[in-house]
Amino acid sequence: MTTFDPPRPVVRRLVEEALAEDLGVLGDITSIACIGEDQTAIAAFVAREEGVLAGTAFATEVYRQVEHTVDIKWMVRDGESIDAGMELGRVSGSLRVLLAGERAALNFLSHASGVASVTRRYVRAARGKARIFDTRKTTPGLRALQRAAVRAGGGFNHRDSLSDAVLIKDNHLAVMGLTQAVERARARWPGRPIEVECDSLEQLTEARAAGVERVLLDNMTPEMVREAVELVEGAVKVEVSGGVTLESVFAYAESGADYISVGAITHSVRALDIGLDVL
């Protein structure tokens, strides 16, 4: 296990669900028909394109659950850069088992590596001037995997669930004033940091006066963010969200924002092309 892995119970549960979905009632009937029960083999995980590796804990768990005697070794660790043609790891044992676990292992590995790879691009584009955060815009059921992949790519995790932090957003403010919402949140959850989403400098001024720890500037231009940063004078941490792209992320980072949250690193990611080749 690494710092990029979700908790072991989460890995086990997700893999159990994936294998139940993929193997069906009878298992891999093609391999059962075509491959001898005693046939063994070695197969290599191979990158078809460059990126960042993530999700090895899930691929390992797939083979542990299909057949615990299968041996799997990784040459590359989560968070490391990979190139097209690079051998990432090897799995050896019953060929029936290798093929039965192939798709589930690759699905986890390719998706996680896709998230890590895109995250790394945003991190590099920000050039160290702001932290890249994920959001709750994740695939249902796969949040733990995607958040781990974000960390492997050099990004940071925002709140995991609605229970983790107070974030007062526009729909809360639609029925209540900002100052009142902050006061009620502080009374109900004393000691917890409070963040408020602001879509105008007027709201930002009110949020600072209310004593919040962080503001989320929603869909503002880099120029507006710069003005907002000057307005709070370091008294409040500034997060930017909404419409940030690889082309614009540096402008936002350079504006003085502390954090930039990007939903695209989880909700709009293409899986990295990784294959399993029998040697």
XYZ file of C-alpha atoms in Angstrom:
279
model
C 0.000 0.000 0.000
C 1.115 3.586 -0.707
C -0.136 7.055 0.226
C -1.901 7.010 -3.137
C -4.081 4.017 -2.236
C -7.596 4.176 -0.764
C -8.203 2.204 2.458
C -7.881 -1.557 1.970
C -11.581 -2.275 2.704
C -12.551 0.129 -0.082
C -10.172 -1.536 -2.546
C -11.525 -4.978 -1.658
C -15.156 -3.899 -2.006
C -14.712 -2.187 -5.370
C -12.801 -5.141 -6.774
C -15.431 -7.596 -5.511
C -18.130 -5.594 -7.288
C -16.090 -5.324 -10.491
C -15.378 -9.067 -10.622
C -18.989 -9.991 -9.894
C -20.012 -7.750 -12.776
C -17.345 -9.008 -15.167
C -17.205 -12.757 -14.483
C -20.929 -13.404 -14.307
C -22.240 -16.744 -13.063
C -19.994 -19.136 -15.013
C -16.729 -17.201 -15.230
C -14.638 -16.793 -18.382
C -16.307 -19.499 -20.466
C -14.061 -18.801 -23.479
C -10.863 -19.487 -21.549
C -12.419 -22.489 -19.826
C -13.171 -23.968 -23.249
C -9.926 -23.056 -25.022
C -7.172 -23.184 -22.402
C -6.035 -26.186 -20.386
C -6.542 -26.073 -16.650
C -2.801 -26.572 -16.043
C -1.605 -24.030 -18.620
C 0.531 -21.317 -17.008
C 1.890 -18.066 -18.427
C 3.518 -14.738 -17.691
C 1.867 -11.524 -18.852
C 3.121 -7.934 -18.770
C 1.223 -4.725 -18.154
C 2.465 -2.407 -20.914
C 1.825 1.309 -21.408
C 0.608 2.193 -24.894
C 1.087 5.917 -24.290
C 2.849 8.274 -21.904
C 1.274 9.414 -18.665
C 1.315 8.766 -14.918
C 0.680 5.365 -13.375
C -2.026 4.895 -10.733
C -4.349 2.163 -9.525
C -1.855 -0.655 -8.998
C -3.460 -1.596 -5.679
C -6.698 -2.344 -7.517
C -5.054 -4.409 -10.253
C -3.172 -6.376 -7.598
C -6.369 -6.966 -5.635
C -8.140 -8.239 -8.758
C -5.700 -11.118 -9.084
C -5.616 -11.705 -5.348
C -9.366 -12.265 -5.414
C -9.485 -14.310 -8.630
C -6.726 -16.667 -7.464
C -4.473 -15.836 -4.524
C -1.588 -17.969 -5.850
C -1.046 -15.630 -8.809
C 2.194 -13.661 -8.505
C 2.189 -9.979 -9.446
C 5.164 -7.632 -9.371
C 5.345 -3.971 -10.353
C 8.370 -2.330 -11.985
C 6.762 1.117 -11.742
C 5.034 2.655 -8.740
C 1.943 4.845 -8.560
C 2.810 8.483 -9.191
C 5.719 7.717 -11.523
C 5.792 8.921 -15.125
C 5.527 6.261 -17.817
C 6.279 6.201 -21.550
C 4.715 4.325 -24.447
C 6.092 0.789 -24.613
C 7.211 0.738 -20.987
C 6.634 -2.485 -19.049
C 4.868 -1.561 -15.839
C 4.597 -4.908 -14.108
C 4.173 -8.651 -14.582
C 1.641 -11.202 -13.467
C 2.276 -14.957 -13.600
C 0.230 -18.062 -12.899
C -2.664 -19.928 -14.462
C -3.379 -18.506 -17.908
C -7.102 -18.960 -17.313
C -6.782 -16.778 -14.236
C -4.646 -14.146 -15.978
C -7.270 -13.749 -18.672
C -10.199 -13.851 -16.254
C -8.801 -10.894 -14.331
C -7.422 -8.999 -17.322
C -10.283 -6.618 -18.074
C -11.120 -5.708 -14.477
C -7.448 -5.067 -13.696
C -6.982 -2.947 -16.821
C -10.191 -1.015 -16.252
C -9.033 0.067 -12.809
C -5.467 0.707 -13.925
C -6.346 2.630 -17.085
C -8.996 4.810 -15.467
C -6.879 5.691 -12.434
C -3.854 6.394 -14.628
C -5.984 8.637 -16.835
C -7.003 10.703 -13.800
C -3.411 10.866 -12.529
C -2.100 11.868 -15.951
C -4.526 14.758 -16.427
C -3.955 15.907 -12.861
C -0.201 15.998 -13.470
C -0.757 18.228 -16.518
C -2.728 20.723 -14.426
C -0.155 20.617 -11.625
C 2.665 21.327 -14.063
C 0.673 24.059 -15.798
C 0.153 25.834 -12.452
C 3.954 25.899 -12.008
C 3.827 25.610 -8.247
C 1.917 28.847 -7.726
C -1.313 27.178 -6.538
C -2.463 23.756 -5.416
C -4.711 21.766 -7.748
C -7.750 20.300 -5.970
C -10.302 17.764 -7.110
C -14.055 18.139 -6.535
C -17.005 15.881 -5.706
C -17.718 15.567 -9.455
C -16.652 11.937 -9.470
C -18.039 8.720 -10.930
C -20.539 7.304 -8.393
C -18.894 4.535 -6.406
C -15.382 5.315 -7.663
C -14.615 8.442 -5.657
C -11.969 6.743 -3.493
C -10.135 5.437 -6.564
C -10.286 8.790 -8.343
C -9.168 10.762 -5.290
C -6.197 8.420 -4.857
C -5.325 8.911 -8.530
C -5.465 12.695 -8.091
C -2.887 12.379 -5.304
C -0.723 10.178 -7.524
C -0.805 12.937 -10.121
C 0.399 15.527 -7.619
C -2.975 17.071 -6.842
C -4.821 17.428 -3.550
C -8.224 16.297 -2.346
C -11.092 18.612 -1.487
C -13.768 17.399 0.936
C -14.598 13.738 0.424
C -18.254 14.007 1.370
C -20.822 16.491 2.599
C -19.940 15.448 6.163
C -16.318 16.544 5.919
C -16.492 20.333 5.741
C -18.838 23.311 5.741
C -19.131 24.801 2.247
C -21.901 27.353 1.904
C -22.892 27.581 -1.772
C -25.249 29.618 -3.916
C -28.234 27.337 -3.303
C -27.831 27.798 0.450
C -27.631 31.555 -0.015
C -30.764 31.509 -2.178
C -32.828 31.089 0.996
C -30.605 32.784 3.572
C -28.235 35.724 3.835
C -24.498 35.017 3.789
C -23.754 36.355 7.255
C -26.687 34.500 8.777
C -25.644 31.264 7.058
C -22.109 31.573 8.432
C -23.395 32.272 11.930
C -25.717 29.275 11.872
C -23.009 26.964 10.526
C -20.553 28.144 13.185
C -23.114 27.616 15.938
C -24.030 24.142 14.715
C -20.473 22.984 13.950
C -18.160 24.966 16.254
C -14.459 24.729 15.466
C -14.931 23.583 11.886
C -13.507 25.728 9.090
C -16.146 27.446 6.988
C -15.889 28.168 3.276
C -18.314 30.319 1.314
C -18.867 30.364 -2.436
C -18.769 33.922 -3.757
C -19.747 35.051 -7.224
C -19.168 38.770 -6.630
C -16.715 41.004 -4.809
C -19.596 42.249 -2.656
C -20.185 38.721 -1.367
C -16.453 38.338 -0.831
C -16.367 41.457 1.360
C -19.274 40.134 3.414
C -17.648 36.694 3.750
C -14.425 38.221 5.022
C -16.338 40.330 7.541
C -18.127 37.170 8.717
C -14.744 35.630 9.546
C -14.750 32.648 7.204
C -11.530 30.718 6.686
C -11.824 30.268 2.913
C -13.755 31.670 -0.010
C -14.577 29.872 -3.239
C -14.565 32.285 -6.168
C -16.982 30.873 -8.699
C -16.554 31.518 -12.431
C -14.485 34.658 -12.026
C -11.867 35.810 -14.526
C -8.193 35.827 -13.526
C -8.392 39.625 -13.312
C -11.329 39.436 -10.891
C -9.479 36.828 -8.839
C -6.461 39.119 -8.603
C -8.695 41.921 -7.351
C -10.299 39.554 -4.846
C -6.918 38.429 -3.523
C -5.916 42.044 -2.988
C -9.246 42.705 -1.263
C -8.876 39.965 1.368
C -5.237 40.927 2.077
C -4.247 37.396 3.087
C -6.904 37.166 5.803
C -8.810 34.476 3.910
C -7.597 31.587 1.789
C -8.785 31.910 -1.804
C -10.008 29.001 -3.912
C -10.956 29.301 -7.578
C -13.454 27.063 -9.345
C -15.461 26.996 -12.549
C -14.314 26.910 -16.141
C -10.623 26.399 -15.422
C -8.766 24.761 -18.321
C -5.194 23.686 -18.978
C -4.798 26.851 -21.004
C -6.092 29.167 -18.259
C -4.908 27.466 -15.070
C -1.599 29.344 -14.914
C -3.349 32.704 -15.224
C -5.497 31.779 -12.219
C -2.488 30.505 -10.272
C -0.539 33.655 -11.075
C -3.449 35.814 -9.890
C -2.669 34.805 -6.311
C -5.250 32.075 -5.684
C -4.179 29.533 -3.070
C -6.184 26.631 -4.499
C -7.697 25.810 -7.881
C -10.377 23.106 -7.935
C -10.896 21.355 -11.263
C -13.815 19.011 -11.809
C -12.451 17.943 -15.184
C -9.625 15.915 -13.634
C -12.210 13.357 -12.514
C -15.421 13.817 -14.501
C -14.037 14.235 -18.022
C -11.002 11.991 -18.135
C -10.073 9.550 -20.898
C -8.620 6.266 -19.682
C -4.895 5.872 -20.293
C -4.166 3.152 -22.832
C -2.581 0.223 -20.967
C -2.562 -3.377 -22.170
C -1.800 -6.824 -20.785
C 0.394 -8.874 -23.117
C 1.037 -12.590 -22.642
C 4.786 -13.148 -23.086
